GROMACS .gro file of C-alpha atoms in nm:
model
  246
    1MET     CA    1  -4.606  -2.925  -2.062
    2THR     CA    2  -4.345  -2.649  -2.012
    3LEU     CA    3  -3.974  -2.723  -2.255
    4ARG     CA    4  -3.665  -2.606  -2.124
    5ARG     CA    5  -3.412  -2.521  -2.377
    6PRO     CA    6  -3.085  -2.686  -2.330
    7ALA     CA    7  -2.825  -2.431  -2.207
    8THR     CA    8  -2.597  -2.271  -2.447
    9ALA     CA    9  -2.247  -2.281  -2.434
   10ALA     CA   10  -2.253  -1.901  -2.364
   11SER     CA   11  -2.533  -1.959  -2.073
   12LEU     CA   12  -2.366  -2.209  -1.926
   13LEU     CA   13  -1.996  -1.991  -1.896
   14LEU     CA   14  -2.211  -1.667  -1.706
   15LEU     CA   15  -2.374  -1.902  -1.457
   16ALA     CA   16  -1.972  -2.017  -1.429
   17ALA     CA   17  -1.863  -1.672  -1.354
   18SER     CA   18  -2.143  -1.606  -1.169
   19ALA     CA   19  -2.052  -1.876  -0.935
   20HIS     CA   20  -1.706  -1.721  -0.823
   21ALA     CA   21  -1.681  -1.400  -0.608
   22GLU     CA   22  -1.538  -1.052  -0.755
   23LEU     CA   23  -1.220  -1.007  -0.627
   24LEU     CA   24  -1.236  -0.746  -0.368
   25TRP     CA   25  -0.909  -0.589  -0.480
   26GLN     CA   26  -0.628  -0.680  -0.731
   27ALA     CA   27  -0.268  -0.523  -0.794
   28ASP     CA   28  -0.226  -0.690  -1.193
   29PHE     CA   29  -0.032  -0.355  -1.311
   30GLU     CA   30  -0.218  -0.335  -1.675
   31THR     CA   31  -0.252   0.005  -1.617
   32GLY     CA   32   0.062   0.037  -1.672
   33ASP     CA   33   0.180   0.183  -1.383
   34LEU     CA   34   0.176   0.157  -0.995
   35SER     CA   35  -0.120   0.315  -0.944
   36GLN     CA   36  -0.330   0.040  -0.801
   37TRP     CA   37  -0.112   0.037  -0.483
   38PRO     CA   38  -0.173   0.249  -0.252
   39TYR     CA   39   0.142   0.326  -0.103
   40VAL     CA   40   0.498   0.206  -0.261
   41THR     CA   41   0.800   0.203   0.046
   42ASN     CA   42   1.080   0.322  -0.124
   43PRO     CA   43   0.947   0.371  -0.471
   44ALA     CA   44   1.317   0.380  -0.578
   45GLY     CA   45   1.368   0.017  -0.678
   46ALA     CA   46   0.976   0.005  -0.815
   47SER     CA   47   0.868   0.009  -1.169
   48VAL     CA   48   0.632  -0.157  -1.458
   49THR     CA   49   0.775  -0.394  -1.662
   50SER     CA   50   0.597  -0.576  -2.024
   51ALA     CA   51   0.922  -0.765  -2.049
   52CYS     CA   52   0.770  -1.038  -1.850
   53ALA     CA   53   0.401  -1.104  -1.712
   54TYR     CA   54   0.177  -1.325  -1.552
   55ASP     CA   55  -0.071  -1.269  -1.728
   56GLY     CA   56  -0.221  -0.945  -1.936
   57GLN     CA   57   0.089  -0.721  -2.094
   58TYR     CA   58   0.220  -0.562  -1.786
   59ALA     CA   59   0.386  -0.699  -1.461
   60GLY     CA   60   0.573  -0.486  -1.095
   61GLN     CA   61   0.938  -0.504  -1.086
   62ILE     CA   62   1.164  -0.450  -0.732
   63ALA     CA   63   1.466  -0.371  -0.883
   64ILE     CA   64   1.746  -0.240  -0.590
   65THR     CA   65   2.119  -0.224  -0.557
   66GLY     CA   66   2.332  -0.143  -0.246
   67ASP     CA   67   2.313   0.207  -0.334
   68ASP     CA   68   2.204   0.446  -0.085
   69LYS     CA   69   1.906   0.567  -0.236
   70TYR     CA   70   1.773   0.149  -0.232
   71LEU     CA   71   1.838   0.237   0.190
   72TRP     CA   72   1.519   0.337   0.434
   73HIS     CA   73   1.626   0.646   0.615
   74GLY     CA   74   2.000   0.571   0.545
   75ASN     CA   75   1.946   0.228   0.756
   76GLU     CA   76   2.186  -0.097   0.614
   77ALA     CA   77   1.948  -0.323   0.732
   78LEU     CA   78   1.705  -0.169   0.514
   79ASN     CA   79   1.805  -0.268   0.171
   80ARG     CA   80   1.442  -0.212   0.008
   81SER     CA   81   1.162  -0.178  -0.204
   82GLU     CA   82   0.833  -0.276  -0.140
   83PHE     CA   83   0.439  -0.285  -0.257
   84ASN     CA   84   0.228  -0.198   0.018
   85TYR     CA   85  -0.137  -0.309   0.085
   86GLN     CA   86  -0.371  -0.320   0.406
   87PRO     CA   87  -0.689  -0.472   0.350
   88ALA     CA   88  -1.017  -0.356   0.532
   89ALA     CA   89  -1.035  -0.602   0.802
   90THR     CA   90  -0.793  -0.673   0.995
   91GLY     CA   91  -0.930  -0.630   1.342
   92GLU     CA   92  -1.030  -0.958   1.618
   93GLY     CA   93  -1.244  -1.241   1.430
   94ASP     CA   94  -1.146  -1.088   1.080
   95THR     CA   95  -1.045  -1.360   0.795
   96THR     CA   96  -0.800  -1.188   0.474
   97HIS     CA   97  -0.766  -1.440   0.149
   98ILE     CA   98  -0.501  -1.296  -0.054
   99GLY     CA   99  -0.234  -1.399  -0.317
  100TRP     CA  100   0.065  -1.270  -0.570
  101SER     CA  101   0.245  -1.433  -0.827
  102PHE     CA  102   0.685  -1.378  -0.814
  103TYR     CA  103   0.886  -1.439  -1.081
  104LEU     CA  104   1.295  -1.441  -1.073
  105PRO     CA  105   1.521  -1.354  -1.370
  106GLN     CA  106   1.764  -1.478  -1.179
  107PRO     CA  107   1.828  -1.655  -0.859
  108LEU     CA  108   1.849  -1.444  -0.583
  109LEU     CA  109   2.198  -1.435  -0.344
  110ALA     CA  110   2.174  -1.737  -0.067
  111VAL     CA  111   2.111  -1.454   0.215
  112LYS     CA  112   1.781  -1.329   0.397
  113HIS     CA  113   1.546  -1.178   0.143
  114GLU     CA  114   1.198  -1.089   0.290
  115ILE     CA  115   0.985  -1.107   0.025
  116GLY     CA  116   0.654  -1.059   0.204
  117TYR     CA  117   0.581  -0.982   0.568
  118TRP     CA  118   0.224  -0.848   0.762
  119GLU     CA  119   0.315  -0.574   1.017
  120SER     CA  120   0.095  -0.377   1.230
  121GLY     CA  121   0.036   0.013   1.136
  122ASN     CA  122   0.108   0.241   1.390
  123SER     CA  123   0.308   0.033   1.647
  124TRP     CA  124   0.510  -0.113   1.340
  125GLN     CA  125   0.557  -0.471   1.441
  126GLN     CA  126   0.558  -0.704   1.221
  127LYS     CA  127   0.452  -1.061   1.316
  128MET     CA  128   0.522  -1.291   1.065
  129ARG     CA  129   0.694  -1.351   0.681
  130TYR     CA  130   0.805  -1.507   0.435
  131ASN     CA  131   1.171  -1.531   0.408
  132LEU     CA  132   1.378  -1.614   0.076
  133PHE     CA  133   1.758  -1.746   0.140
  134GLY     CA  134   1.822  -1.826  -0.274
  135GLU     CA  135   1.584  -2.058  -0.410
  136THR     CA  136   1.443  -2.212  -0.050
  137LEU     CA  137   1.144  -2.001   0.073
  138SER     CA  138   1.036  -2.056   0.453
  139PHE     CA  139   0.747  -1.887   0.664
  140THR     CA  140   0.829  -1.777   1.001
  141ARG     CA  141   0.697  -1.554   1.325
  142SER     CA  142   0.875  -1.287   1.305
  143ASP     CA  143   1.010  -1.310   1.660
  144ALA     CA  144   1.147  -1.659   1.622
  145ASP     CA  145   1.483  -1.805   1.558
  146GLU     CA  146   1.328  -2.114   1.339
  147PRO     CA  147   1.097  -2.076   1.075
  148TYR     CA  148   0.770  -2.318   1.081
  149TRP     CA  149   0.833  -2.464   0.731
  150SER     CA  150   1.097  -2.427   0.468
  151LYS     CA  151   1.048  -2.539   0.103
  152PRO     CA  152   1.417  -2.575  -0.085
  153GLY     CA  153   1.372  -2.555  -0.470
  154PHE     CA  154   1.052  -2.341  -0.445
  155ALA     CA  155   1.181  -2.055  -0.531
  156SER     CA  156   1.337  -2.153  -0.879
  157ALA     CA  157   1.456  -1.856  -1.156
  158GLY     CA  158   1.308  -1.873  -1.500
  159VAL     CA  159   0.900  -1.923  -1.375
  160TRP     CA  160   0.637  -1.765  -1.238
  161HIS     CA  161   0.542  -1.870  -0.882
  162ASP     CA  162   0.219  -1.821  -0.613
  163VAL     CA  163   0.157  -1.776  -0.256
  164ALA     CA  164  -0.151  -1.802  -0.146
  165MET     CA  165  -0.339  -1.742   0.214
  166THR     CA  166  -0.586  -1.712   0.446
  167VAL     CA  167  -0.530  -1.523   0.770
  168HIS     CA  168  -0.778  -1.522   1.022
  169TRP     CA  169  -0.679  -1.220   1.268
  170SER     CA  170  -0.685  -1.273   1.601
  171THR     CA  171  -0.399  -1.135   1.941
  172ASP     CA  172  -0.472  -1.490   2.075
  173PRO     CA  173  -0.235  -1.806   1.959
  174ALA     CA  174  -0.492  -2.012   2.008
  175GLN     CA  175  -0.758  -1.853   1.786
  176GLY     CA  176  -0.533  -1.690   1.525
  177TYR     CA  177  -0.393  -1.895   1.242
  178VAL     CA  178  -0.249  -1.915   0.848
  179ASP     CA  179  -0.339  -2.144   0.581
  180ILE     CA  180  -0.071  -2.152   0.277
  181TRP     CA  181  -0.039  -2.293  -0.060
  182LEU     CA  182   0.268  -2.281  -0.282
  183ASP     CA  183   0.199  -2.283  -0.631
  184GLY     CA  184  -0.166  -2.441  -0.518
  185LYS     CA  185  -0.014  -2.692  -0.263
  186PRO     CA  186  -0.121  -2.657   0.046
  187MET     CA  187   0.151  -2.601   0.328
  188GLY     CA  188  -0.127  -2.692   0.603
  189ARG     CA  189  -0.232  -2.453   0.904
  190THR     CA  190  -0.008  -2.254   1.104
  191GLN     CA  191  -0.148  -2.171   1.468
  192LEU     CA  192  -0.042  -1.788   1.566
  193GLN     CA  193  -0.053  -1.460   1.740
  194THR     CA  194  -0.166  -1.275   1.393
  195ARG     CA  195  -0.252  -0.932   1.514
  196ALA     CA  196   0.033  -0.732   1.709
  197ASN     CA  197  -0.230  -0.574   1.981
  198ASN     CA  198  -0.609  -0.478   1.995
  199THR     CA  199  -0.625  -0.178   1.790
  200ASP     CA  200  -0.400  -0.132   1.529
  201PRO     CA  201  -0.473  -0.286   1.157
  202MET     CA  202  -0.239  -0.494   0.991
  203PHE     CA  203  -0.066  -0.413   0.626
  204THR     CA  204   0.118  -0.689   0.383
  205GLN     CA  205   0.464  -0.527   0.225
  206ILE     CA  206   0.574  -0.756  -0.121
  207GLY     CA  207   0.905  -0.718  -0.274
  208LEU     CA  208   1.269  -0.738  -0.137
  209LEU     CA  209   1.382  -0.627   0.182
  210ARG     CA  210   1.769  -0.744   0.300
  211HIS     CA  211   2.060  -0.622   0.410
  212ARG     CA  212   2.310  -0.412   0.242
  213VAL     CA  213   2.414  -0.601  -0.063
  214ALA     CA  214   2.602  -0.410  -0.381
  215GLN     CA  215   2.464  -0.693  -0.598
  216ARG     CA  216   2.146  -0.605  -0.814
  217GLU     CA  217   1.859  -0.831  -0.757
  218VAL     CA  218   1.533  -0.857  -0.939
  219ILE     CA  219   1.176  -0.958  -0.845
  220LEU     CA  220   0.922  -0.959  -1.062
  221LEU     CA  221   0.537  -0.935  -0.915
  222ASP     CA  222   0.183  -0.994  -1.065
  223ASN     CA  223  -0.163  -1.134  -0.989
  224VAL     CA  224  -0.174  -0.941  -0.651
  225ARG     CA  225  -0.558  -1.018  -0.556
  226VAL     CA  226  -0.743  -1.069  -0.256
  227ALA     CA  227  -1.113  -1.222  -0.248
  228ASP     CA  228  -1.333  -1.331  -0.016
  229THR     CA  229  -1.277  -1.695   0.035
  230ILE     CA  230  -0.952  -1.932  -0.111
  231GLU     CA  231  -1.027  -2.068  -0.365
  232ASP     CA  232  -1.160  -1.745  -0.576
  233VAL     CA  233  -0.766  -1.663  -0.501
  234LEU     CA  234  -0.663  -2.012  -0.574
  235ASP     CA  235  -0.863  -2.031  -0.902
  236ALA     CA  236  -0.663  -1.735  -1.008
  237PHE     CA  237  -0.364  -1.948  -1.065
  238ASP     CA  238  -0.306  -2.246  -1.255
  239PRO     CA  239  -0.039  -2.450  -1.124
  240THR     CA  240  -0.095  -2.730  -1.415
  241GLN     CA  241   0.030  -2.492  -1.709
  242PRO     CA  242   0.387  -2.331  -1.577
  243LYS     CA  243   0.482  -2.021  -1.713
  244THR     CA  244   0.821  -1.888  -1.820
  245CYS     CA  245   0.902  -1.617  -2.000
  246PRO     CA  246   1.165  -1.550  -2.321
   0.00000   0.00000   0.00000
């Protein structure tokens, strides 16, 4: 008869770790720079800060004013600075699982801010986005007059919040869908056309995009991750332990 030795704490930790798929991509800013991002749209407003991070030592910071250098090609409707990421597979039938955490040192103005959206490469058609008016976060189809849903009070200042989503890519509104979690709580499924056309890849931009306003506004971003499953994305944020900064 073969006797089995009881599992040690170390072996249990290894088993637990092996049960989770590795992240496909992440931007945790722990390099101390912006090198984890393939592209930054209008980098004048983008930097790394050690003043406040979700995890580790660093977070990304987007800070813009109404100065000309924060206008995209001089367009007053594009007062912006954003991080850009394009998943490897956004073709028909592909699925993306992504999440990111954000922190507002001060509440944003009660005007529209696009803090995250999906757009097509080459044809530049934005399909869906998160809008932030003050503390109210909403999710909308980009060409719609009304959002699918709004969450008043979600984007409170002084605490880290998390947005996680699964996107199933399709040009058919009956096949494409988005599942969203806010601070780990499900917002349900939204059925919609998620691809702009049959050829162009889709990319996301996260940061601040608004019409020109003189006031300086800041958003911190951290814990940006893409995984094989939404469970691995959700595991990277702990909603039971709200994190604040001094």
